[in-house]
Every structure is written in C-alpha cells, then in structure tokens.
Coordinates of C-alpha atoms and ligand atoms in Angstrom, one line a residue:
M1 CA 90.8 -69.0 10.1
S2 CA 93.7 -66.6 12.0
P3 CA 96.5 -68.4 13.5
G4 CA 95.9 -69.6 17.0
A5 CA 91.9 -69.5 16.5
A6 CA 92.0 -72.9 15.9
P7 CA 89.7 -75.3 17.8
G8 CA 92.4 -77.0 19.9
R9 CA 92.4 -79.2 22.6
L10 CA 95.6 -81.0 24.1
L11 CA 95.4 -84.3 26.1
L12 CA 98.4 -84.3 27.8
R13 CA 97.0 -87.6 29.3
P14 CA 93.2 -88.1 29.9
G15 CA 92.3 -85.4 32.6
H16 CA 95.0 -83.0 31.5
E17 CA 93.1 -80.9 29.1
I18 CA 94.6 -77.7 28.1
A19 CA 91.2 -75.4 26.8
R20 CA 91.4 -72.6 24.2
R21 CA 88.7 -70.4 24.5
E22 CA 87.0 -71.6 21.3
T23 CA 86.5 -75.0 22.1
D24 CA 83.3 -76.4 23.7
L25 CA 86.1 -77.7 26.8
L26 CA 84.7 -74.6 28.6
R27 CA 82.2 -76.7 29.3
H28 CA 84.7 -78.8 31.5
L29 CA 86.3 -75.4 33.0
P30 CA 86.0 -75.9 37.1
D31 CA 83.5 -73.0 38.1
C32 CA 85.8 -71.2 39.8
V33 CA 86.9 -70.0 36.4
P34 CA 84.1 -68.1 34.7
Q35 CA 84.1 -68.3 30.8
A36 CA 84.0 -64.6 30.8
A37 CA 87.1 -64.4 32.4
I38 CA 89.2 -65.9 29.5
P39 CA 90.1 -64.0 26.3
D40 CA 90.6 -64.6 23.3
N41 CA 93.5 -67.2 22.5
A42 CA 94.0 -67.8 26.1
L43 CA 94.9 -71.2 27.4
V44 CA 93.3 -72.4 30.4
M45 CA 95.5 -75.5 32.3
P46 CA 96.4 -76.9 35.7
P47 CA 99.6 -75.2 37.0
P48 CA 102.7 -76.6 37.3
V49 CA 103.4 -77.5 40.9
N50 CA 106.7 -75.9 42.3
A51 CA 107.9 -79.3 44.4
H52 CA 110.7 -78.5 46.0
D53 CA 111.8 -75.2 47.3
H54 CA 112.7 -72.6 50.4
G55 CA 110.4 -69.8 49.9
Y56 CA 113.5 -67.3 49.9
G57 CA 112.1 -64.2 49.6
I58 CA 115.7 -62.5 49.4
R59 CA 117.7 -64.8 46.6
T60 CA 120.9 -65.8 47.3
L61 CA 123.0 -63.9 45.4
D62 CA 121.6 -60.8 46.7
F63 CA 123.4 -61.1 50.1
G64 CA 126.2 -62.5 48.5
N65 CA 126.3 -65.8 48.6
L66 CA 127.6 -66.8 44.8
D67 CA 127.2 -70.1 43.5
D68 CA 129.8 -73.2 43.9
A69 CA 129.3 -76.5 44.8
L70 CA 127.1 -77.1 47.2
E71 CA 128.9 -78.0 50.4
V72 CA 131.1 -74.7 49.9
W73 CA 128.1 -72.8 49.2
I74 CA 126.2 -73.5 52.1
P75 CA 128.5 -71.6 54.9
G76 CA 127.3 -69.0 52.7
L77 CA 123.1 -69.3 53.8
R78 CA 124.5 -68.0 57.1
L79 CA 124.6 -64.3 55.5
R80 CA 120.9 -64.1 54.8
P81 CA 119.9 -61.4 56.5
R82 CA 117.2 -61.9 59.5
T83 CA 114.1 -60.8 58.2
D84 CA 109.9 -61.4 59.7
P85 CA 109.3 -65.0 58.1
Y86 CA 105.7 -63.8 57.2
L87 CA 107.6 -61.1 54.8
E88 CA 110.1 -63.2 53.5
A89 CA 107.0 -66.2 52.8
L90 CA 104.8 -63.4 51.3
V91 CA 107.2 -62.2 48.7
A92 CA 108.6 -66.0 47.8
F93 CA 104.9 -67.1 47.0
S94 CA 103.8 -64.0 45.6
R95 CA 106.9 -64.1 43.0
L96 CA 105.6 -67.6 42.4
A97 CA 101.9 -67.0 41.9
Q98 CA 103.0 -64.4 39.6
T99 CA 104.7 -66.7 37.5
G100 CA 101.1 -68.8 37.6
V101 CA 102.4 -71.4 39.8
G102 CA 99.6 -72.2 42.3
A103 CA 100.9 -74.7 44.6
T104 CA 104.4 -75.1 46.2
M105 CA 106.7 -77.2 48.3
H106 CA 108.3 -75.5 51.3
C107 CA 111.0 -76.9 52.9
H108 CA 111.1 -74.7 56.1
N109 CA 115.4 -73.8 57.0
S110 CA 114.6 -72.3 60.6
L111 CA 116.8 -74.7 63.0
N112 CA 115.6 -73.6 65.9
I113 CA 112.8 -75.9 67.4
D114 CA 111.9 -73.4 69.7
R115 CA 110.7 -71.3 66.8
L116 CA 109.5 -73.9 64.4
V117 CA 105.6 -73.4 65.3
E118 CA 105.8 -69.9 65.2
E119 CA 107.9 -69.5 62.3
A120 CA 105.5 -72.3 60.3
G121 CA 102.6 -70.3 61.3
A122 CA 103.7 -67.5 59.5
V123 CA 104.7 -68.9 56.6
I124 CA 101.4 -70.7 56.3
R125 CA 99.6 -67.1 56.9
A126 CA 101.5 -65.7 54.1
A127 CA 100.5 -68.7 51.6
N128 CA 96.8 -68.0 52.5
D129 CA 97.6 -64.2 52.1
V130 CA 98.5 -64.6 48.6
G131 CA 96.1 -67.5 47.9
I132 CA 98.4 -70.7 46.9
R133 CA 98.6 -74.0 47.6
L134 CA 101.4 -75.1 50.2
A135 CA 103.0 -78.1 51.6
L136 CA 105.4 -77.3 54.4
S137 CA 108.4 -79.4 54.7
C138 CA 109.0 -79.3 58.8
P139 CA 113.1 -79.2 59.2
L140 CA 114.5 -82.3 61.1
L141 CA 118.2 -83.3 61.8
D142 CA 120.5 -84.1 64.2
Y143 CA 123.5 -85.3 62.5
D144 CA 126.9 -84.1 61.0
P145 CA 126.3 -80.4 60.3
W146 CA 129.5 -78.4 59.0
A147 CA 130.8 -81.8 57.4
Y148 CA 130.1 -85.1 56.5
D149 CA 132.1 -88.0 58.2
G150 CA 132.5 -86.6 61.5
G151 CA 131.0 -83.4 61.7
P152 CA 132.3 -79.8 62.9
Q153 CA 135.3 -81.2 64.3
R154 CA 136.3 -82.3 60.7
L155 CA 136.9 -78.8 59.9
R156 CA 139.0 -77.7 63.0
P157 CA 142.4 -78.2 61.3
F158 CA 141.6 -75.9 58.4
L159 CA 140.9 -73.1 60.7
A160 CA 143.2 -71.1 63.0
P161 CA 142.9 -71.5 66.6
E162 CA 140.8 -68.3 67.2
D163 CA 138.6 -69.0 63.8
W164 CA 137.3 -72.5 65.6
D165 CA 136.9 -70.7 69.0
E166 CA 134.9 -67.9 67.3
L167 CA 132.8 -70.5 64.9
S168 CA 132.2 -72.9 66.6
A169 CA 129.8 -71.2 69.4
S170 CA 127.2 -71.7 66.7
I171 CA 127.5 -75.3 66.5
P172 CA 123.8 -75.8 67.3
N173 CA 122.4 -78.6 69.9
Y174 CA 119.7 -80.7 68.7
A175 CA 116.5 -81.6 70.4
P176 CA 116.5 -85.7 70.6
P177 CA 113.7 -87.1 67.7
S178 CA 111.1 -87.7 69.5
V179 CA 110.8 -84.1 70.5
Q180 CA 111.7 -82.9 67.1
I181 CA 108.8 -85.1 65.2
A182 CA 106.1 -83.7 68.3
A183 CA 107.2 -80.1 67.2
A184 CA 106.2 -81.2 63.7
D185 CA 103.0 -83.2 64.6
A186 CA 102.0 -80.1 66.7
V187 CA 102.6 -77.8 63.5
A188 CA 100.6 -79.9 61.5
A189 CA 97.3 -80.3 64.1
A190 CA 96.9 -76.5 64.4
N191 CA 97.3 -75.9 60.7
T192 CA 96.4 -78.6 58.1
S193 CA 93.7 -77.3 55.9
A194 CA 91.9 -77.3 52.3
L195 CA 95.2 -75.3 51.0
V196 CA 98.0 -76.6 53.6
D197 CA 99.6 -79.9 53.6
V198 CA 102.5 -80.5 57.0
Q199 CA 105.3 -83.2 56.4
Y200 CA 107.9 -84.5 57.6
G201 CA 111.1 -82.7 56.6
P202 CA 114.4 -84.9 57.2
I203 CA 116.5 -82.7 55.6
G204 CA 118.9 -85.5 54.2
P205 CA 120.4 -88.7 55.6
Q206 CA 123.6 -86.9 55.9
W207 CA 122.2 -85.0 58.6
C208 CA 120.1 -87.3 60.4
S209 CA 121.4 -90.2 62.5
N210 CA 120.0 -93.5 62.2
A211 CA 118.1 -93.1 65.3
L212 CA 115.9 -89.8 63.7
L213 CA 115.7 -91.5 60.5
E214 CA 114.0 -94.6 61.8
A215 CA 111.8 -92.7 64.1
I216 CA 110.7 -90.5 61.2
A217 CA 109.8 -94.1 59.5
E218 CA 107.4 -94.9 62.3
A219 CA 106.0 -92.0 62.8
S220 CA 105.0 -91.6 59.1
A221 CA 103.7 -95.0 58.6
A222 CA 101.5 -94.3 62.1
S223 CA 99.9 -90.9 61.2
G224 CA 100.1 -91.6 57.3
R225 CA 102.0 -88.2 57.1
R226 CA 104.2 -87.3 54.1
I227 CA 108.0 -87.0 53.9
H228 CA 109.9 -85.0 52.2
M229 CA 113.8 -85.2 51.9
H230 CA 116.9 -84.3 49.9
L231 CA 118.6 -87.2 48.9
L232 CA 121.9 -87.7 47.2
E233 CA 122.4 -84.5 45.8
S234 CA 125.9 -84.1 45.2
P235 CA 129.0 -86.3 44.7
R236 CA 130.6 -86.1 48.1
Q237 CA 127.2 -86.8 49.9
R238 CA 127.3 -90.4 47.7
Q239 CA 130.9 -90.9 48.8
W240 CA 130.1 -90.2 52.4
L241 CA 126.7 -92.5 52.4
D242 CA 128.6 -95.2 50.9
R243 CA 130.8 -95.3 53.4
R244 CA 128.1 -95.0 55.9
F245 CA 125.8 -97.7 54.7
P246 CA 127.7 -100.6 52.9
Q247 CA 124.5 -101.8 51.8
G248 CA 123.5 -98.2 50.2
V249 CA 121.7 -95.6 52.0
V250 CA 118.9 -96.4 49.6
R251 CA 118.7 -100.0 50.7
Y252 CA 119.0 -99.0 54.4
L253 CA 116.1 -96.7 54.0
D254 CA 114.4 -99.1 52.8
E255 CA 115.4 -101.8 55.5
I256 CA 113.6 -99.4 58.3
G257 CA 110.5 -98.8 56.1
F258 CA 111.0 -95.4 55.2
L259 CA 110.4 -95.8 51.5
S260 CA 106.9 -95.7 50.8
P261 CA 104.6 -94.0 48.4
R262 CA 104.3 -91.0 51.1
L263 CA 107.9 -90.2 50.7
A264 CA 109.2 -87.7 47.8
V265 CA 112.9 -87.6 47.8
A266 CA 114.6 -84.2 46.3
H267 CA 117.6 -84.2 43.9
G268 CA 118.7 -88.0 44.0
V269 CA 121.5 -86.9 41.3
Q270 CA 123.7 -89.6 42.2
L271 CA 120.8 -92.3 42.2
R272 CA 122.1 -95.6 41.0
A273 CA 119.9 -97.7 38.5
D274 CA 119.6 -100.2 41.3
E275 CA 118.4 -97.6 44.0
L276 CA 116.0 -95.8 40.8
E277 CA 114.4 -99.4 40.5
L278 CA 114.2 -100.0 44.1
L279 CA 112.1 -96.6 44.7
A280 CA 109.7 -96.8 42.0
G281 CA 109.1 -100.3 43.2
R282 CA 108.2 -98.6 46.6
G283 CA 106.0 -96.0 44.9
V284 CA 108.6 -92.8 46.1
Q285 CA 108.4 -89.5 43.7
L286 CA 111.6 -88.2 42.7
V287 CA 111.9 -84.1 42.6
S288 CA 113.9 -83.0 40.2
N289 CA 115.5 -79.6 40.7
P290 CA 117.9 -79.2 37.3
S291 CA 119.0 -75.5 37.4
A292 CA 120.0 -76.1 41.2
N293 CA 122.1 -78.9 40.7
L294 CA 123.8 -77.6 37.5
R295 CA 124.5 -73.8 39.5
L296 CA 126.0 -76.0 42.8
R297 CA 128.0 -78.4 40.6
S298 CA 126.1 -81.5 41.5
G299 CA 125.1 -83.0 37.8
V300 CA 122.5 -84.0 35.9
A301 CA 119.9 -86.5 37.4
P302 CA 119.1 -89.8 35.3
L303 CA 115.9 -88.7 34.1
A304 CA 116.3 -89.6 30.7
T305 CA 117.4 -93.1 31.6
L306 CA 114.3 -93.6 33.8
P307 CA 111.8 -96.3 32.2
E308 CA 108.1 -95.9 32.4
S309 CA 107.7 -97.9 35.3
G310 CA 109.5 -94.8 37.4
P311 CA 110.1 -94.0 39.8
A312 CA 107.5 -90.6 39.3
F313 CA 109.0 -87.7 38.7
A314 CA 108.6 -83.9 39.2
F315 CA 110.1 -80.2 39.2
G316 CA 111.0 -78.1 41.8
L317 CA 113.2 -74.7 41.7
D318 CA 115.2 -75.1 45.2
G319 CA 115.2 -71.2 45.4
T320 CA 118.3 -71.7 42.2
G321 CA 116.5 -71.5 38.8
L322 CA 118.1 -71.2 35.5
D323 CA 117.7 -67.3 35.3
D324 CA 117.3 -66.9 39.4
D325 CA 113.8 -65.7 38.6
Q326 CA 111.5 -68.4 40.2
D327 CA 110.3 -69.5 36.6
L328 CA 109.4 -72.4 36.9
W329 CA 108.4 -72.8 33.2
R330 CA 111.8 -72.2 32.2
E331 CA 112.8 -75.0 34.3
L332 CA 110.8 -76.9 32.4
R333 CA 112.1 -76.1 29.5
L334 CA 115.6 -77.3 30.9
A335 CA 114.3 -80.3 31.8
H336 CA 113.2 -81.1 28.7
L337 CA 116.1 -80.3 27.0
L338 CA 118.7 -81.7 29.1
H339 CA 117.1 -85.0 29.2
G340 CA 116.2 -85.2 25.2
G341 CA 119.1 -86.9 24.7
R342 CA 121.0 -87.5 21.3
G343 CA 118.5 -90.0 19.3
L344 CA 116.5 -89.7 16.7
T345 CA 113.5 -90.3 18.6
R346 CA 112.9 -88.4 21.9
A347 CA 112.5 -90.2 24.6
F348 CA 111.8 -87.4 27.0
A349 CA 108.8 -85.9 25.2
A350 CA 106.8 -82.6 26.0
A351 CA 103.7 -84.6 27.7
R352 CA 105.8 -86.5 30.1
V353 CA 107.0 -83.6 31.4
F354 CA 103.7 -81.9 32.1
D355 CA 102.5 -85.0 33.3
A356 CA 105.5 -84.4 36.3
A357 CA 105.1 -81.2 36.5
I358 CA 101.3 -81.2 37.2
D359 CA 100.3 -84.4 38.1
V360 CA 103.4 -85.7 40.3
G361 CA 103.4 -82.5 41.8
A362 CA 100.5 -82.6 42.8
T363 CA 101.3 -86.3 44.5
V364 CA 104.5 -84.5 46.1
V365 CA 102.3 -81.6 47.9
N366 CA 99.1 -83.9 48.7
A367 CA 96.8 -82.0 46.6
R368 CA 95.8 -85.0 43.7
G369 CA 92.2 -83.9 42.5
N370 CA 92.2 -80.3 42.9
D371 CA 90.8 -78.0 39.8
D372 CA 93.3 -75.1 40.0
R373 CA 93.8 -73.6 36.6
V374 CA 96.1 -70.8 35.6
L375 CA 95.3 -68.6 32.0
V376 CA 98.0 -68.4 29.4
D377 CA 98.6 -65.4 27.5
Y378 CA 98.7 -68.0 24.6
G379 CA 97.8 -65.7 21.6
A380 CA 101.6 -63.9 22.8
L381 CA 103.3 -67.3 22.3
I382 CA 102.1 -67.5 18.5
A383 CA 101.5 -64.3 17.2
D384 CA 103.8 -64.6 14.6
S385 CA 103.1 -68.4 13.8
L386 CA 101.8 -69.0 10.1
I387 CA 100.2 -72.7 11.3
D388 CA 97.2 -73.2 13.0
D389 CA 97.6 -76.3 14.6
L390 CA 100.9 -76.2 16.7
D391 CA 101.2 -78.7 19.6
E392 CA 100.4 -76.4 22.6
A393 CA 102.5 -78.1 25.0
E394 CA 105.4 -78.0 22.8
V395 CA 105.1 -74.2 22.1
L396 CA 104.9 -74.0 25.7
L397 CA 108.2 -75.6 26.2
A398 CA 109.5 -73.7 23.9
R399 CA 108.4 -70.0 24.7
M400 CA 106.7 -69.9 27.6
T401 CA 107.7 -68.0 30.5
G402 CA 106.0 -66.4 33.7
A403 CA 105.0 -63.5 32.1
H404 CA 102.4 -65.4 29.9
A405 CA 100.5 -66.2 33.1
K406 CA 98.0 -63.7 33.4
G407 CA 95.3 -65.6 35.5
L408 CA 95.4 -67.9 38.4
Y409 CA 92.6 -69.7 40.1
V410 CA 93.6 -72.3 43.4
G411 CA 91.0 -74.2 45.5
G412 CA 88.2 -72.4 43.8
Q413 CA 89.3 -68.6 44.3
E414 CA 90.7 -66.2 42.1
I415 CA 94.2 -64.9 42.8
M416 CA 95.8 -63.4 39.7
R417 CA 93.9 -61.6 37.0
D418 CA 95.4 -59.9 34.5
G419 CA 99.0 -60.5 35.3
K420 CA 98.5 -59.1 38.6
L421 CA 98.1 -60.8 41.9
I422 CA 94.8 -59.5 43.5
R423 CA 95.1 -60.5 47.1
V424 CA 98.6 -59.1 48.5
D425 CA 100.6 -56.0 47.5
H426 CA 103.7 -57.9 46.2
E427 CA 105.7 -54.7 45.4
G428 CA 105.1 -52.8 48.6
A429 CA 105.8 -56.2 50.4
R430 CA 109.3 -56.7 48.7
A431 CA 110.2 -52.9 49.6
E432 CA 109.4 -53.6 53.1
L433 CA 111.6 -57.0 53.2
L434 CA 114.5 -55.0 51.6
Q435 CA 114.2 -52.7 53.9
Q436 CA 114.1 -55.0 57.0
A437 CA 117.3 -56.9 55.4
R438 CA 119.3 -53.6 54.9
A439 CA 118.8 -53.0 58.5
D440 CA 120.8 -56.7 59.4
L441 CA 123.5 -55.5 57.2
P442 CA 126.1 -54.4 60.3
R443 CA 125.7 -57.2 61.9
L444 CA 126.3 -59.4 58.7
S445 CA 129.5 -57.8 57.8
G446 CA 131.1 -59.7 60.9
E447 CA 129.6 -62.7 59.7
R448 CA 130.5 -62.4 56.4
R449 CA 134.1 -62.4 57.3
R450 CA 133.6 -65.3 59.5
V451 CA 131.4 -67.3 56.5
A452 CA 134.9 -67.0 54.3
K453 CA 136.6 -69.0 56.9
L454 CA 134.3 -71.7 56.9
A455 CA 133.9 -71.9 53.2
A456 CA 137.6 -71.8 53.1
A457 CA 138.1 -74.6 55.5
T458 CA 135.4 -76.7 53.8
R459 CA 136.6 -76.7 50.9
A460 CA 139.9 -77.7 51.9
Y461 CA 138.7 -80.5 54.0
Y462 CA 136.5 -82.2 50.8
S463 CA 139.7 -81.4 48.4
G464 CA 141.5 -84.4 50.4
W465 CA 138.4 -86.9 49.7
Ligands
ZN1 ZN1 116.6 -77.8 48.5

C-alpha cells in the first residue's frame, strides 16, 4: 500500500469523522458532497469556524495601521478607506472561503446606528453570494470612546488646543440602549435565515454603560438571541474594569443575567481562574484569538490551564492572523504550540484544538448540527511520508495551510472546487475594492496627521497608569 493510501479514519470525537477516499466512510458523507468529487488522498472534514472577526476586505497594515498596543492601535482604524460595505465584506469572506473556512463570526464595525440596517444587509448579501455561513454581531456601545475611565476628555491634556478642537468634532453621540437594541432586532427580523444568524454585539464592557449591558441581558433573555462581546483583552482593560466593578466585571455580568449559554466572549486574555470557573458554570463560550493578542501585545489567553469542565473555547482570526493572511489553519497551529506547555505529556491535544475550532465554533455562530465539509489535499501534506498511518490531526496541525483546501460545501451547496471559488469573482472584487480605497486616499492624508496625534495622546494617557 502506498503512503497515504491507507484506510484512515480520525475520530476527533464522535461525529467528527475525517473521511479518506478509500474508506467506507464515504457512505457517511452528506449528500452535498458527491463521491466522484473527491480525489485520491483527499480528506473530507467539517471546516473550522472563524469564531471572531470583523470582515476586513482591506487589512489594517495596508492602510498603514501598524501593530501596536491595543489602545494605541485603535485610533489607526480611522485610517480605513471608505469603501462599499458589500464589496469590503465580499473580499473578506472570499478570502476566508478560499482557505476552506465555511462559517465566520462578523463583528460589524459601523458606529452609525442610521447606517446599521443598510450596512448589515450589504454584509449579509456578500456572505450569501460567496456562500458561507455568517453570524453577524450588531455593534452596541455608548460609553468611554477613546479612553477608559472618563472618555475623550481624558486625552485633552495630551493634545494641543487646536488639535483637541479638530479631533473632538468626531466624538460620536450614541443612541439610547432601547434604540440600539431595536436596530439590532430590525436587522435580525429582516435577515435571519438558514445561513445567517444575527446577534447582539456589545463591543466590550469598557465601551458600554451599565444601562446598555443590562438592557442587552434582558433583551437576549426575552428573545433568545445570542450575544457576542469582546472581554478583558488588554491589561489596561483589566485595570479599568477592576476599578469600575469592585466585585469583578465577570461577577457583575452574572449579577445582571448577562452570562448564559447564549453568550460568547472574545479574547478573555486577562480572565482570572475564578472568572473562568464562573463562565464555565454559566455555559459561556470563550473565543481565543492568539495571533491578535500577540500582535497587539495583550498577552496569551489562559487556555492551557483550563480544566476539561471549561469554559468551552473556539478560535478566531480577529483580522490580525499570524502571517496577516487570514489563514485559520495557521492560527490553529499557533494555538496548539502556544498552549502545549513544557511537560512530558501534552495536555493541549490535537483533538482538543479541532473540537474547539469545529464544534464550539459552530455553537458561537449558532450553526450546530450542520453538514458542511471541506476537502483537503491531504496527499500533498504527506507526499514525502514514509509511514502509512500518521495521525491526520497531527499532520493537519503541523502542515496544513489554506492553500491545501480544495473544495468547500456549505449548507448543501458547493462553493469551492479545485481551490477556486465558484460563485464569485474573488480577484475582480479585490481589484475593484482597492480602486475604491485608493480614491479615498486624499481624504485620508489629513486624517493620518490627526490619527498620529490621537495615538500619541492615547499612549501618553495610559503610560501614567
Ligand atoms: Zn475583535
């Protein structure tokens, strides 16, 4: 038997079979994957879910926002060129689908409540056109933009008066909680479908008033709608939230009924052991973004120390993956290595990584029980292998990249064949998006100067913490 032709079946856990062409597992393939479409030495498996992201068609580095400490990096997002939200999302989702990712959590960044319904519609249309599964987190915020513990005024001493006057004109006014929640509900009512799940997206407790957080908890309990929120990403968020909530922000969230199996929190880098226990007890999922946390100097999430009892965790790219190429397979590799520890026995096993990326990821995007599949060119991964029975999960974690994903089936539809998306013109959309972005560069040259001042003021403010 030639290398790679061995009958193989990997049970990541019951139900997570990876089928190799030669095995009788083909009988278990969903109807949407025709047996004839599977080449020799291909693997067919459930695709990993990108469980936290922002749908950047144009990545932050491309408009000059270099990696920095999170709070100093955020002002640079103002340098994002204005483009058509449909095209922006189409390019972002195409890039993901091309790597074999069939579902993504999209945290929308629009801060304008008047535009939310329209922009969400465009994002959803883009996901439908590419053919991927989408969870859309509608942004909700009303507190402390620019600086924790006091908002924009905190930066005033670090800015020249004329710069303050110029910059403060862009401080947003936020609609009351009831209006914001109603907008999210309107997006859900107009767009929920078999492939789309609309969720509440409080950006993070440091950017939400207590009134808003409490209103969201109540609305979610009443409607059953899921919540997706950034939580305790940077050390400075930990510092400020500890001052604001003496009992601890996680305990506060529990007191207001915010914690439930309907909630996923992104990052959680600064979570303490007692808080992890509380999240696990309430059935909350944690979405880890290892590269983003390294690139924006937030640290390493405490996944390695999590007991089997949880909380359950998934993985996301957050628009800032390891090679800046939105390759979730590489992100899984990083997570596997980062949390492997130094012991004689590996606690953070390959099966745990795939369980997180596939199963918990599906929970986060509210798409459990789907029969989506990615077809992997496994033969290329083991072309030089001298052994027939390598563990497929170990091979994937050591070598798999998005380029090895050749086919993708989502919701019963084929969306990629022979490594090419078949429903959209990815390259054409990318070229058009770049053209739109370049047309906005004259406006951004003035903004670049303002952003540099805002970022410097932000760094100076927090350096006193
Ligand atoms: Zn994020």
